[in-house]
Amino acid sequence: GHVVHVSSVAVYGLDKRPGPVLETDALAQQPDHWAYYIRTKLEAEQKAAAVAEAANLDLSIMRLGLLYGPGAARPVGRGLVQLGSWRFVLGSGSNHLPYTYIDNAVDALLLAAARSHSGIEAYNIVDGPPRTVGDAARQDGEVRREKVRLVPVPPVLMSTLARYFEHRNRNRETAPKLTRYVVRSATRDIIYDTRKARDRLGWEPAVDLERGLQMTYGWQS
């Protein structure tokens, strides 16, 4: 009688909000053509809600942040390219990204399954406190015992290059590896409110960024 549906904070879109994003805030409207990820997450939420209503099921929609941890394709804080101690990052590195360690996300899913509430409820699941790209890169360097120097790459430069790749792929369904959506996603500066998950589910992110990176690299070694 209760379904836990895994979604993403991407459903809110990439535009900066005046304050932390709540579960009741508006979702993305007319996402970018190449924003397949946002569009599929939005549609999945809509279909899950429709099924729950039709079957009279309770539904918990878990909007997870940017997952990292053992086995992740790309560790947090590594930037676009790393050359020795130099790490090239999109933008100034002062923007906040919704880093979420995988164990913290799993804890939230289990709590949602065990402590169901009637009706349809959504929860933001993002580690706290909010961390910037620069914070993550420096923390990654400390864990790896490497000196880190951030080199900002202007987003407008990458957006111009992305526009070229988009033009080349305009008649294809497969997105190019670099799109303006990718650039906007990497440079978004959004903070997500997680009080609802903490208050109603009793969720607390047990693993902070430093410990999460240590566990990630410990698994890889």
Coordinates of C-alpha atoms in Angstrom, one line a residue:
G1 CA 0.0 0.0 0.0
H2 CA 3.0 2.3 0.0
V3 CA 5.4 3.1 -2.8
V4 CA 8.8 4.8 -2.5
H5 CA 9.7 6.5 -5.8
V6 CA 13.3 7.7 -6.5
S7 CA 13.4 11.1 -8.2
S8 CA 15.8 14.0 -8.3
V9 CA 16.1 17.6 -7.2
A10 CA 16.6 18.2 -11.0
V11 CA 12.8 18.4 -11.3
Y12 CA 13.0 22.0 -9.9
G13 CA 15.1 23.0 -12.9
L14 CA 18.3 25.0 -12.9
D15 CA 17.2 28.6 -12.3
K16 CA 18.3 30.2 -9.0
R17 CA 15.5 30.7 -6.5
P18 CA 15.3 33.6 -4.0
G19 CA 15.7 31.1 -1.1
P20 CA 16.1 27.4 -0.4
V21 CA 13.9 25.3 -2.5
L22 CA 10.9 23.6 -0.8
E23 CA 9.0 20.6 -1.9
T24 CA 6.0 22.8 -2.5
D25 CA 7.9 25.1 -4.9
A26 CA 7.1 25.1 -8.6
L27 CA 8.8 22.4 -10.8
A28 CA 10.7 23.1 -14.0
Q29 CA 8.6 24.5 -16.8
Q30 CA 9.6 23.8 -20.4
P31 CA 13.1 22.4 -19.8
D32 CA 15.8 22.9 -22.4
H33 CA 15.6 20.7 -25.5
W34 CA 18.6 18.6 -24.4
A35 CA 17.6 18.4 -20.7
Y36 CA 16.5 14.7 -21.1
Y37 CA 17.3 14.0 -17.5
I38 CA 15.0 16.7 -16.1
R39 CA 12.2 15.8 -18.5
T40 CA 12.3 12.1 -17.7
K41 CA 12.3 12.8 -14.0
L42 CA 9.3 15.1 -14.3
E43 CA 7.4 12.6 -16.4
A44 CA 8.2 9.8 -14.0
E45 CA 6.9 11.7 -11.0
Q46 CA 3.7 12.5 -12.9
K47 CA 3.1 8.9 -13.8
A48 CA 3.9 7.6 -10.3
A49 CA 1.4 10.1 -8.8
A50 CA -1.3 9.1 -11.4
V51 CA -0.8 5.4 -10.5
A52 CA -0.9 6.1 -6.8
E53 CA -4.1 8.1 -7.1
A54 CA -5.8 5.5 -9.3
A55 CA -4.8 2.6 -7.0
N56 CA -5.3 4.5 -3.8
L57 CA -1.6 4.0 -2.8
D58 CA 0.5 6.1 -0.5
L59 CA 3.5 7.5 -2.4
S60 CA 6.8 9.0 -1.1
I61 CA 8.7 10.8 -3.8
M62 CA 12.4 11.1 -2.9
R63 CA 14.1 13.9 -4.7
L64 CA 17.8 13.0 -4.3
G65 CA 20.7 15.3 -4.8
L66 CA 23.9 14.8 -6.8
L67 CA 25.0 11.3 -5.7
Y68 CA 28.6 10.3 -5.1
G69 CA 30.4 7.5 -3.3
P70 CA 32.1 4.2 -4.0
G71 CA 31.7 3.1 -7.6
A72 CA 30.6 6.5 -8.8
A73 CA 31.7 7.3 -12.4
R74 CA 33.2 10.7 -11.4
P75 CA 34.3 11.6 -7.8
V76 CA 33.1 14.9 -6.3
G77 CA 35.5 17.9 -6.6
R78 CA 37.7 16.7 -9.5
G79 CA 36.6 19.5 -11.9
L80 CA 36.6 19.4 -15.6
V81 CA 40.3 18.5 -16.0
Q82 CA 43.1 18.1 -13.5
L83 CA 46.7 18.9 -14.4
G84 CA 48.9 18.3 -11.4
S85 CA 47.6 20.6 -8.7
W86 CA 45.6 22.7 -11.2
R87 CA 41.9 21.9 -11.4
F88 CA 39.8 23.5 -14.1
V89 CA 36.2 24.2 -12.9
L90 CA 33.3 25.7 -14.7
G91 CA 32.6 29.1 -13.3
S92 CA 34.2 30.6 -10.2
G93 CA 33.6 27.6 -8.0
S94 CA 31.4 29.6 -5.6
N95 CA 28.2 28.0 -6.7
H96 CA 26.5 25.4 -4.5
L97 CA 25.8 21.9 -5.8
P98 CA 23.5 19.3 -4.1
Y99 CA 26.1 16.8 -3.1
T100 CA 24.6 13.6 -1.5
Y101 CA 26.6 10.7 -0.3
I102 CA 25.0 7.4 -1.4
D103 CA 24.6 5.9 2.2
N104 CA 22.7 9.0 3.2
A105 CA 20.4 8.6 0.3
V106 CA 19.8 5.0 1.1
D107 CA 19.0 5.9 4.7
A108 CA 16.3 8.3 3.5
L109 CA 14.8 5.7 1.2
L110 CA 14.6 3.1 4.1
L111 CA 13.1 5.7 6.5
A112 CA 10.5 6.6 3.9
A113 CA 9.6 3.0 3.4
A114 CA 9.3 2.4 7.2
R115 CA 7.6 5.6 8.1
S116 CA 5.0 6.1 5.4
H117 CA 2.5 8.9 5.5
S118 CA -0.9 8.9 3.8
G119 CA -1.3 10.4 0.4
I120 CA 1.5 11.7 -1.9
E121 CA 4.5 13.3 -0.3
A122 CA 7.8 14.6 -1.7
Y123 CA 11.1 15.0 0.1
N124 CA 14.3 16.7 -0.7
I125 CA 17.3 14.6 0.2
V126 CA 20.5 16.6 0.0
D127 CA 23.5 16.5 2.4
G128 CA 24.1 19.6 4.6
P129 CA 25.4 22.1 5.2
P130 CA 25.4 23.3 1.6
R131 CA 28.9 23.1 0.0
T132 CA 30.3 25.0 -3.0
V133 CA 32.2 23.5 -5.9
G134 CA 35.4 25.1 -4.5
D135 CA 34.7 23.6 -1.0
A136 CA 34.3 20.2 -2.6
A137 CA 37.5 20.5 -4.6
R138 CA 39.6 21.6 -1.6
Q139 CA 38.1 18.9 0.6
D140 CA 38.9 16.3 -2.2
G141 CA 42.5 17.6 -2.3
E142 CA 42.9 17.3 1.5
V143 CA 41.6 13.8 1.5
R144 CA 44.0 12.8 -1.3
R145 CA 46.8 14.9 0.3
E146 CA 47.2 16.9 -2.9
K147 CA 47.6 20.7 -3.2
V148 CA 44.7 22.2 -5.2
R149 CA 44.6 25.3 -7.2
L150 CA 41.3 26.1 -8.9
V151 CA 41.3 27.5 -12.4
P152 CA 37.9 29.0 -13.4
V153 CA 36.7 28.3 -16.9
P154 CA 34.2 31.0 -18.1
P155 CA 30.8 29.3 -18.6
V156 CA 30.1 31.6 -21.6
L157 CA 33.1 30.0 -23.3
M158 CA 31.8 26.5 -22.7
S159 CA 28.3 27.5 -23.6
T160 CA 29.5 28.8 -27.0
L161 CA 31.3 25.5 -27.6
A162 CA 28.2 23.6 -26.5
R163 CA 26.0 25.6 -29.0
Y164 CA 28.3 24.4 -31.8
F165 CA 27.9 20.7 -30.7
E166 CA 24.2 21.2 -30.4
H167 CA 24.0 22.5 -33.9
R168 CA 25.9 19.5 -35.2
N169 CA 23.5 17.2 -33.5
R170 CA 20.3 19.1 -34.3
N171 CA 18.8 16.3 -36.4
R172 CA 19.8 13.5 -34.0
E173 CA 18.0 12.3 -31.0
T174 CA 21.2 11.5 -29.1
A175 CA 22.5 14.5 -27.1
P176 CA 26.1 15.6 -27.7
K177 CA 28.4 15.1 -24.7
L178 CA 28.6 18.9 -24.2
T179 CA 25.4 20.9 -24.2
R180 CA 24.3 24.2 -22.7
Y181 CA 22.2 22.1 -20.3
V182 CA 25.3 20.4 -19.1
V183 CA 27.0 23.8 -18.5
R184 CA 24.0 25.2 -16.7
S185 CA 23.7 22.1 -14.5
A186 CA 27.4 22.3 -13.5
T187 CA 27.2 26.1 -12.7
R188 CA 23.7 26.2 -11.0
D189 CA 23.7 27.7 -7.6
I190 CA 20.7 26.3 -5.7
I191 CA 20.1 25.3 -2.1
Y192 CA 17.5 22.8 -1.3
D193 CA 15.5 22.8 2.0
T194 CA 15.6 19.3 3.7
R195 CA 13.7 20.2 6.9
K196 CA 10.7 18.1 5.8
A197 CA 12.7 14.9 5.6
R198 CA 14.4 15.6 8.9
D199 CA 11.1 16.5 10.7
R200 CA 8.8 13.9 9.2
L201 CA 11.2 11.0 8.6
G202 CA 13.8 11.6 11.2
W203 CA 16.5 11.7 8.5
E204 CA 19.9 13.1 9.2
P205 CA 22.9 12.8 6.8
A206 CA 25.2 10.6 8.8
V207 CA 28.2 10.9 6.4
D208 CA 29.7 14.4 5.8
L209 CA 31.7 15.3 2.7
E210 CA 35.1 14.6 4.2
R211 CA 34.1 11.2 5.4
G212 CA 32.2 10.5 2.2
L213 CA 35.3 11.2 0.1
Q214 CA 37.5 9.1 2.5
M215 CA 35.1 6.2 2.1
T216 CA 35.0 6.6 -1.7
Y217 CA 38.7 6.5 -2.1
G218 CA 39.1 3.8 0.5
W219 CA 36.8 1.6 -1.5
Q220 CA 38.7 2.3 -4.8
S221 CA 42.1 1.4 -3.2

